[in-house]
Tab-separated table of C-alpha atoms in Angstrom:
chain	number	residue	atom	x	y	z
A	104	UNK	CA	105.838	138.408	0.341
A	105	UNK	CA	109.154	138.497	0.051
A	106	UNK	CA	110.960	137.614	-3.163
A	107	UNK	CA	113.713	135.568	-3.796
A	108	UNK	CA	116.425	137.935	-2.511
A	109	UNK	CA	114.639	140.011	0.029
A	110	UNK	CA	115.440	138.755	3.632
A	111	UNK	CA	112.183	138.608	5.796
A	112	UNK	CA	111.666	141.201	8.400
A	113	UNK	CA	111.644	139.817	12.186
A	114	UNK	CA	108.568	139.192	13.825
A	115	UNK	CA	107.381	141.963	16.244
A	116	UNK	CA	106.173	141.104	19.493
A	117	UNK	CA	104.994	143.548	21.804
A	118	UNK	CA	105.630	143.527	25.339
A	119	UNK	CA	103.216	142.885	28.279
A	120	UNK	CA	102.865	144.016	31.196
A	121	UNK	CA	103.064	140.771	32.906
A	122	UNK	CA	106.531	140.331	31.706
A	123	UNK	CA	107.543	143.211	34.554
A	124	UNK	CA	105.436	140.917	37.146
A	125	UNK	CA	106.326	138.021	36.293
A	126	UNK	CA	109.597	137.529	39.284
A	127	UNK	CA	106.845	138.827	41.652
A	128	UNK	CA	104.368	136.382	40.533
A	129	UNK	CA	106.591	133.600	40.140
A	130	UNK	CA	107.478	133.772	43.570
A	131	UNK	CA	104.587	134.385	45.142
A	132	UNK	CA	103.292	131.016	43.738
A	133	UNK	CA	106.150	129.320	45.038
A	134	UNK	CA	104.202	130.251	48.914
A	135	UNK	CA	101.021	129.642	47.129
A	136	UNK	CA	99.989	133.006	46.980
A	137	UNK	CA	98.559	135.427	43.796
A	138	UNK	CA	99.389	139.663	44.784
A	139	UNK	CA	96.469	140.663	42.562
A	140	UNK	CA	93.697	138.743	40.661
A	141	UNK	CA	94.281	136.782	37.825
A	142	UNK	CA	91.540	135.887	35.434
A	143	UNK	CA	90.833	132.765	34.241
A	144	UNK	CA	92.260	130.872	36.959
A	145	UNK	CA	90.905	127.266	37.497
A	146	UNK	CA	89.243	126.305	41.041
A	147	UNK	CA	91.188	123.263	41.512
A	148	UNK	CA	94.194	125.468	41.474
A	149	UNK	CA	93.290	127.749	43.119
A	150	UNK	CA	92.088	125.062	46.291
A	151	UNK	CA	95.496	123.499	45.558
A	152	UNK	CA	97.754	127.193	45.888
A	153	UNK	CA	95.365	127.970	49.098
A	154	UNK	CA	96.492	124.132	51.339
A	155	UNK	CA	100.238	125.356	50.134
A	156	UNK	CA	100.031	128.492	51.780
A	157	UNK	CA	98.331	127.915	54.455
A	158	UNK	CA	101.062	124.783	55.177
A	159	UNK	CA	104.024	127.123	54.564
A	160	UNK	CA	103.092	129.697	56.551
A	161	UNK	CA	101.995	127.067	59.582
A	162	UNK	CA	105.750	125.857	59.507
A	163	UNK	CA	107.154	129.221	58.687
A	164	UNK	CA	105.424	130.568	62.237
A	165	UNK	CA	106.301	127.061	64.050
A	166	UNK	CA	109.598	127.794	63.286
A	167	UNK	CA	110.032	131.169	64.192
A	168	UNK	CA	107.882	130.556	67.837
A	169	UNK	CA	110.788	127.957	68.478
A	170	UNK	CA	112.699	130.963	67.864
A	171	UNK	CA	111.492	133.502	70.174
A	172	UNK	CA	110.938	130.801	72.974
A	173	UNK	CA	115.093	130.309	72.774
A	174	UNK	CA	115.665	133.753	72.924
A	175	UNK	CA	113.521	134.487	75.637
A	176	UNK	CA	115.240	131.388	77.705
A	177	UNK	CA	118.402	132.292	76.954
A	178	UNK	CA	117.769	136.439	78.023
A	179	UNK	CA	115.532	135.131	80.691
A	180	UNK	CA	118.853	132.774	81.869
A	181	UNK	CA	121.715	134.843	80.959
A	182	UNK	CA	123.738	132.022	78.958
A	183	UNK	CA	123.749	131.835	75.777
A	184	UNK	CA	123.445	135.454	74.918
A	185	UNK	CA	125.846	136.026	71.570
A	186	UNK	CA	123.163	133.188	70.236
A	187	UNK	CA	120.373	134.654	71.405
A	188	UNK	CA	121.579	138.101	69.773
A	189	UNK	CA	122.640	136.413	66.223
A	190	UNK	CA	119.028	134.813	66.544
A	191	UNK	CA	117.206	138.188	67.015
A	192	UNK	CA	118.774	139.073	63.478
A	193	UNK	CA	116.942	136.342	61.865
A	194	UNK	CA	113.801	136.544	64.111
A	195	UNK	CA	113.738	140.363	62.736
A	196	UNK	CA	114.058	138.903	59.107
A	197	UNK	CA	110.956	136.354	59.643
A	198	UNK	CA	108.726	139.031	61.798
A	199	UNK	CA	109.401	141.224	58.368
A	200	UNK	CA	109.012	138.452	55.303
A	201	UNK	CA	105.199	137.624	57.858
A	202	UNK	CA	104.646	140.872	58.057
A	203	UNK	CA	104.857	141.444	54.113
A	204	UNK	CA	102.742	138.159	53.500
A	205	UNK	CA	100.150	139.716	55.478
A	206	UNK	CA	99.944	142.904	54.316
A	207	UNK	CA	100.252	142.063	50.689
A	208	UNK	CA	97.388	139.557	51.203
A	209	UNK	CA	95.696	142.184	52.943
A	210	UNK	CA	95.860	145.314	50.072
A	211	UNK	CA	95.477	142.229	46.962
A	212	UNK	CA	91.856	144.488	45.778
A	213	UNK	CA	94.398	147.524	45.920
A	214	UNK	CA	97.101	145.683	43.939
A	215	UNK	CA	95.062	144.308	41.417
A	216	UNK	CA	93.221	147.971	40.754
A	217	UNK	CA	96.790	149.659	40.416
A	218	UNK	CA	97.492	146.520	38.142
A	219	UNK	CA	94.695	146.994	36.312
A	220	UNK	CA	95.405	151.174	35.201
A	221	UNK	CA	98.543	149.974	34.636
A	222	UNK	CA	97.497	148.002	32.053
A	223	UNK	CA	95.605	150.865	30.877
A	224	UNK	CA	98.263	153.085	30.160
A	225	UNK	CA	100.119	150.719	29.022
A	226	UNK	CA	101.235	150.999	25.322
A	227	UNK	CA	100.928	147.887	23.068
A	228	UNK	CA	101.417	149.011	19.852
A	229	UNK	CA	104.923	148.778	18.352
A	230	UNK	CA	105.868	152.795	17.610
A	231	UNK	CA	103.802	153.377	21.466
A	232	UNK	CA	106.326	150.805	22.761
A	233	UNK	CA	109.729	152.340	21.258
A	234	UNK	CA	108.269	155.931	22.217
A	235	UNK	CA	108.309	154.949	25.791
A	236	UNK	CA	111.328	152.428	25.512
A	237	UNK	CA	109.819	150.024	27.295
A	238	UNK	CA	112.029	147.026	25.982
A	239	UNK	CA	115.032	149.212	27.871
A	240	UNK	CA	113.010	149.595	30.939
A	241	UNK	CA	112.237	146.401	30.878
A	242	UNK	CA	115.895	145.172	30.205
A	243	UNK	CA	117.479	147.549	33.244
A	244	UNK	CA	114.640	145.823	35.486
A	245	UNK	CA	115.623	142.465	35.069
A	246	UNK	CA	119.078	142.621	35.318
A	247	UNK	CA	118.824	144.113	38.875
A	248	UNK	CA	115.736	141.839	39.757
A	249	UNK	CA	117.823	138.834	38.647
A	250	UNK	CA	120.814	139.633	40.426
A	251	UNK	CA	118.737	140.657	43.767
A	252	UNK	CA	116.843	137.337	44.105
A	253	UNK	CA	120.192	135.358	43.000
A	254	UNK	CA	122.186	136.482	45.402
A	255	UNK	CA	119.829	136.507	47.620
A	256	UNK	CA	118.954	132.963	46.900
A	257	UNK	CA	122.592	131.774	46.668
A	258	UNK	CA	123.689	133.214	49.788
A	259	UNK	CA	120.537	131.976	51.587
A	260	UNK	CA	120.833	128.447	50.372
A	261	UNK	CA	124.696	128.669	51.424
A	262	UNK	CA	123.649	129.590	55.025
A	263	UNK	CA	121.064	127.311	55.226
A	264	UNK	CA	123.126	124.380	53.846
A	265	UNK	CA	126.006	125.459	55.585
A	266	UNK	CA	126.162	122.439	58.343
A	267	UNK	CA	125.115	119.756	55.857
A	268	UNK	CA	128.121	120.596	53.509
A	269	UNK	CA	130.185	121.010	56.633
A	270	UNK	CA	129.174	116.954	57.533
A	271	UNK	CA	129.405	116.151	54.068
A	272	UNK	CA	133.406	117.848	53.610
A	273	UNK	CA	134.563	117.554	56.513
A	274	UNK	CA	132.767	113.901	58.578
A	275	UNK	CA	131.848	111.914	55.112
A	276	UNK	CA	134.642	112.703	52.684
A	277	UNK	CA	137.568	113.953	54.692
A	278	UNK	CA	136.642	111.890	57.784
A	279	UNK	CA	137.963	114.490	59.800
A	280	UNK	CA	136.651	114.997	62.868
A	281	UNK	CA	133.139	113.585	63.998
A	282	UNK	CA	130.053	115.799	63.093
A	283	UNK	CA	127.944	117.455	65.884
A	284	UNK	CA	124.662	117.889	64.980
A	285	UNK	CA	123.546	121.143	63.891
A	286	UNK	CA	120.667	123.519	62.962
A	287	UNK	CA	120.780	126.860	60.677
A	288	UNK	CA	119.054	128.630	63.145
A	289	UNK	CA	118.990	128.093	67.203
A	290	UNK	CA	115.350	127.168	68.525
A	291	UNK	CA	113.649	125.618	71.896
A	292	UNK	CA	111.765	122.334	71.074
A	293	UNK	CA	110.137	120.137	74.185
A	294	UNK	CA	112.731	117.137	73.121
A	295	UNK	CA	116.227	116.607	72.241
A	296	UNK	CA	116.441	116.461	68.601
A	297	UNK	CA	120.344	115.862	68.109
A	298	UNK	CA	120.179	112.524	69.519
A	299	UNK	CA	116.960	111.220	66.789
A	300	UNK	CA	115.665	111.098	63.305
A	301	UNK	CA	113.606	114.270	64.285
A	302	UNK	CA	117.037	116.416	63.347
A	303	UNK	CA	116.449	115.800	59.775
A	304	UNK	CA	112.910	116.605	60.380
A	305	UNK	CA	113.823	119.732	61.786
A	306	UNK	CA	116.475	120.879	59.273
A	307	UNK	CA	114.220	120.294	56.391
A	308	UNK	CA	111.528	122.719	58.265
A	309	UNK	CA	113.689	125.206	59.001
A	310	UNK	CA	115.033	125.217	54.933
A	311	UNK	CA	111.598	125.149	54.213
A	312	UNK	CA	110.636	127.967	56.710
A	313	UNK	CA	113.341	129.833	55.506
A	314	UNK	CA	112.787	129.969	51.864
A	315	UNK	CA	109.045	130.813	52.707
A	316	UNK	CA	110.073	133.758	53.853
A	317	UNK	CA	112.599	134.678	51.903
A	318	UNK	CA	109.723	134.471	48.603
A	319	UNK	CA	107.670	136.433	50.648
A	320	UNK	CA	109.970	139.014	51.205
A	321	UNK	CA	111.779	138.953	47.597
A	322	UNK	CA	108.078	138.989	45.559
A	323	UNK	CA	107.161	142.077	47.661
A	324	UNK	CA	110.299	144.023	46.791
A	325	UNK	CA	110.286	143.331	43.015
A	326	UNK	CA	106.139	143.753	42.814
A	327	UNK	CA	107.053	147.391	44.372
A	328	UNK	CA	110.510	147.741	42.376
A	329	UNK	CA	108.168	146.140	38.934
A	330	UNK	CA	105.554	149.189	39.602
A	331	UNK	CA	107.707	151.753	40.343
A	332	UNK	CA	109.859	150.626	37.477
A	333	UNK	CA	106.426	151.372	35.418
A	334	UNK	CA	105.882	154.907	36.757
A	335	UNK	CA	109.040	155.836	35.848
A	336	UNK	CA	108.591	155.054	32.427
A	337	UNK	CA	105.413	156.797	32.171
A	338	UNK	CA	107.015	159.828	33.928
A	339	UNK	CA	110.001	159.295	31.359
A	340	UNK	CA	107.358	159.553	28.596
A	341	UNK	CA	105.559	162.541	29.422
A	342	UNK	CA	108.795	164.874	30.262
A	343	UNK	CA	109.681	163.803	26.372
A	344	UNK	CA	106.595	164.533	25.393
A	345	UNK	CA	106.053	167.801	26.875
A	346	UNK	CA	110.227	168.830	26.090
A	347	UNK	CA	109.411	167.927	22.174
A	348	UNK	CA	106.402	170.320	21.793
A	349	UNK	CA	107.260	173.210	20.410
A	350	UNK	CA	104.095	175.608	21.393
A	351	UNK	CA	102.870	178.262	18.698
A	352	UNK	CA	102.831	175.789	15.884
A	353	UNK	CA	99.156	175.666	15.914
A	354	UNK	CA	96.178	177.076	16.938
A	355	UNK	CA	95.937	178.522	21.191
A	356	UNK	CA	93.213	175.592	21.184
A	357	UNK	CA	95.351	173.110	20.047
A	358	UNK	CA	97.766	173.855	22.711
A	359	UNK	CA	95.688	173.986	24.976
A	360	UNK	CA	94.412	170.419	24.604
A	361	UNK	CA	97.506	168.935	24.352
A	362	UNK	CA	98.500	170.476	27.975
A	363	UNK	CA	95.325	169.535	29.355
A	364	UNK	CA	96.185	166.177	28.330
A	365	UNK	CA	99.216	166.100	29.810
A	366	UNK	CA	98.072	167.389	32.972
A	367	UNK	CA	95.028	164.991	33.178
A	368	UNK	CA	97.912	161.670	32.315
A	369	UNK	CA	100.412	163.911	35.304
A	370	UNK	CA	97.509	163.024	37.628
A	371	UNK	CA	96.788	160.019	36.679
A	372	UNK	CA	100.415	158.590	37.270
A	373	UNK	CA	100.288	161.286	40.192
A	374	UNK	CA	98.062	159.314	41.364
A	375	UNK	CA	99.210	155.633	41.218
A	376	UNK	CA	101.934	156.891	43.219
A	377	UNK	CA	99.860	157.609	46.121
A	378	UNK	CA	98.463	154.476	45.459
A	379	UNK	CA	101.504	152.081	46.009
A	380	UNK	CA	102.434	153.931	48.513
A	381	UNK	CA	99.485	153.102	50.696
A	382	UNK	CA	100.323	149.665	49.409
A	383	UNK	CA	104.154	149.100	50.339
A	384	UNK	CA	104.417	152.402	53.096
A	385	UNK	CA	104.290	149.328	55.814
A	386	UNK	CA	106.519	147.055	54.189
A	387	UNK	CA	109.053	149.829	53.504
A	388	UNK	CA	108.744	151.103	57.110
A	389	UNK	CA	109.544	147.247	58.190
A	390	UNK	CA	112.414	146.833	55.864
A	391	UNK	CA	114.431	149.736	57.452
A	392	UNK	CA	113.402	149.101	60.814
A	393	UNK	CA	114.371	145.354	60.751
A	394	UNK	CA	117.647	146.205	58.281
A	395	UNK	CA	118.650	149.012	61.148
A	396	UNK	CA	118.331	146.019	64.162
A	397	UNK	CA	119.560	143.558	61.683
A	398	UNK	CA	122.670	145.837	60.371
A	399	UNK	CA	123.432	146.360	64.470
A	400	UNK	CA	123.225	142.902	65.646
A	401	UNK	CA	125.431	141.009	63.425
A	402	UNK	CA	128.200	143.676	63.569
A	403	UNK	CA	127.865	143.531	67.201
A	404	UNK	CA	128.050	139.646	66.265
A	405	UNK	CA	131.168	140.635	64.386
A	406	UNK	CA	133.237	143.178	66.913
A	407	UNK	CA	133.069	140.775	69.855
A	408	UNK	CA	134.825	137.617	67.791
A	409	UNK	CA	133.056	134.349	67.866
A	410	UNK	CA	133.909	131.091	65.683
A	411	UNK	CA	134.273	130.823	61.604
A	412	UNK	CA	131.435	129.398	61.429
A	413	UNK	CA	129.362	131.531	62.521
A	414	UNK	CA	131.371	134.926	60.796
A	415	UNK	CA	130.804	133.763	57.710
A	416	UNK	CA	127.246	133.065	57.953
A	417	UNK	CA	127.331	136.477	59.946
A	418	UNK	CA	128.532	138.386	57.416
A	419	UNK	CA	126.422	136.758	54.546
A	420	UNK	CA	123.544	137.643	55.824
A	421	UNK	CA	124.877	141.537	56.009
A	422	UNK	CA	125.384	141.281	52.737
A	423	UNK	CA	121.607	140.333	52.120
A	424	UNK	CA	120.537	142.803	54.162
A	425	UNK	CA	122.029	145.912	52.931
A	426	UNK	CA	122.048	144.482	48.926
A	427	UNK	CA	118.182	145.007	49.615
A	428	UNK	CA	118.254	148.137	51.135
A	429	UNK	CA	120.199	149.595	48.072
A	430	UNK	CA	118.165	148.037	45.636
A	431	UNK	CA	115.137	149.783	47.670
A	432	UNK	CA	116.585	153.093	47.560
A	433	UNK	CA	118.117	152.862	44.272
A	434	UNK	CA	114.194	152.693	42.788
A	435	UNK	CA	112.731	155.171	44.995
A	436	UNK	CA	115.833	157.660	44.186
A	437	UNK	CA	114.680	156.662	39.962
A	438	UNK	CA	111.400	157.781	41.186
A	439	UNK	CA	112.151	160.587	42.606
A	440	UNK	CA	113.857	162.291	39.433
A	441	UNK	CA	111.929	161.015	37.127
A	442	UNK	CA	108.866	162.796	39.196
A	443	UNK	CA	110.825	165.869	39.558
A	444	UNK	CA	111.927	166.048	35.657
A	445	UNK	CA	108.813	166.810	34.952
A	446	UNK	CA	109.288	170.478	35.960
A	447	UNK	CA	112.161	170.747	34.290
A	448	UNK	CA	110.866	169.424	31.049
A	449	UNK	CA	107.943	171.838	30.906
A	450	UNK	CA	110.740	174.741	31.751
A	451	UNK	CA	113.389	173.518	28.736
A	452	UNK	CA	110.170	173.331	25.984
A	453	UNK	CA	109.599	175.815	23.817
A	454	UNK	CA	106.922	177.912	25.298
A	455	UNK	CA	108.426	181.376	24.165
A	456	UNK	CA	105.447	182.332	21.430
A	457	UNK	CA	102.410	180.497	23.070
A	458	UNK	CA	99.060	181.671	24.326
A	459	UNK	CA	98.991	183.853	28.176
A	460	UNK	CA	96.686	181.097	29.083
A	461	UNK	CA	98.645	177.956	27.808
A	462	UNK	CA	101.700	179.927	29.511
A	463	UNK	CA	99.542	180.885	32.828
A	464	UNK	CA	98.640	176.787	32.821
A	465	UNK	CA	102.264	175.993	32.852
A	466	UNK	CA	102.714	177.967	36.288
A	467	UNK	CA	100.467	176.146	37.936
A	468	UNK	CA	102.141	172.636	36.409
A	469	UNK	CA	105.882	173.207	37.668
A	470	UNK	CA	104.373	174.171	40.977
A	471	UNK	CA	102.998	170.740	41.220
A	472	UNK	CA	105.670	169.175	39.920
A	473	UNK	CA	108.366	170.780	42.661
A	474	UNK	CA	106.346	168.630	45.130
A	475	UNK	CA	107.966	165.429	43.631
A	476	UNK	CA	106.449	161.692	43.541
A	477	UNK	CA	108.554	159.674	46.192
A	478	UNK	CA	107.974	156.398	47.716
A	479	UNK	CA	107.054	157.512	51.636
A	480	UNK	CA	107.724	154.544	54.420
A	481	UNK	CA	104.134	155.690	55.722
A	482	UNK	CA	104.120	159.248	57.588
A	483	UNK	CA	107.533	158.659	59.219
A	484	UNK	CA	109.963	158.405	56.056
A	485	UNK	CA	110.718	159.692	53.031
A	486	UNK	CA	112.759	156.934	50.917
A	487	UNK	CA	115.678	158.016	48.666
A	488	UNK	CA	119.368	157.089	48.310
A	489	UNK	CA	120.122	159.715	51.352
A	490	UNK	CA	117.827	157.138	53.544
A	491	UNK	CA	120.830	154.862	53.417
A	492	UNK	CA	123.147	157.064	55.915
A	493	UNK	CA	120.165	157.651	57.630
A	494	UNK	CA	119.800	154.484	58.392
A	495	UNK	CA	123.467	153.718	59.146
A	496	UNK	CA	123.691	156.177	62.050
A	497	UNK	CA	120.308	154.233	63.424
A	498	UNK	CA	122.206	151.023	63.300
A	499	UNK	CA	125.238	152.885	64.428
A	500	UNK	CA	123.239	154.120	67.708
A	501	UNK	CA	121.590	150.763	68.743
A	502	UNK	CA	124.938	149.092	67.839
A	503	UNK	CA	126.594	151.242	70.179
A	504	UNK	CA	124.118	150.672	72.468
A	505	UNK	CA	124.287	146.883	72.498
A	506	UNK	CA	127.773	147.126	73.186
A	507	UNK	CA	127.366	149.255	76.605
A	508	UNK	CA	125.002	146.509	78.196
A	509	UNK	CA	127.429	143.906	77.055
A	510	UNK	CA	130.623	145.216	78.622
A	511	UNK	CA	128.616	145.742	81.688
């Protein structure tokens, strides 16, 4: 008990694994989805989430279908080519969101296994969490995530509500000109929505669909980045443990026991990385392919001119696509660097006085660490910061092709 002159120490609270996953879970819950099994969930809650999920996905795909019909009709008739290319950017974004939601839902059991394995490895005691620098990793991930989803929410809703704000400012408030009803996204429906109250229903429907798509995309990206952050934390801790070990101070058996434990730990991390690639490989590939097309189409729209309203919205959309690419490649690079550091830690630690068997085992560990763990977009692409330059080159090739077709 603290005396009158003593200051009581602050109560320490362990950082649970759920703290890393809360942002992804929040966005998944907003569309009625859970990416992995949560223990102790009620049946009524599960039923409500399922109904919400079905309603939102049906609305999203109805809006997607109306946009696809508009593009096919515009290209087939040879009219509204610029609007059609602009719609293709949005369609690509929606298709990727749809694909991510479906793929995560299909991989739910695998995600549950990965999360359970992460929970088994997660440090719980105060001295363990300090050694793993859990607070530091959580703080860094939280800052990136808040910027990432905050920026996307601001930009997407600025885009979605652009015409509503346009009406309020120019027509309702200033009375400068008569408002022409516009929807955020070009679409086709078998009735004239601009002359009746269905306009408001379609406006709300498109906004809800956009948020559904955005939530699916953000949740998948942040779930992957959270798991990668945890992997980086474990790789970093393993590297520090190896570097701090001084071989030869204890018996050879104890040194070999330490090395065996490090190898087993390393193998678990490698298997977790493999599982994460199996879960998110398709999502990563769709991310980069769609980003290449989005950058291409948006750049094309900006170079041929257009009204200022469309250009402002396109700049916002382009910025979102680029930030998404940089977010993913940054975390992929961190995983690559942390994995490669294991070999450096083995070489740098004090092994000179160790037993011969110990030193021979080090060679095997160094050789394995040279095949670094990395994020893979299936078998087609290894993801790192270098991927950004590859993506921009691909986007420019599509852009040049589109400009040539438009010129003819």
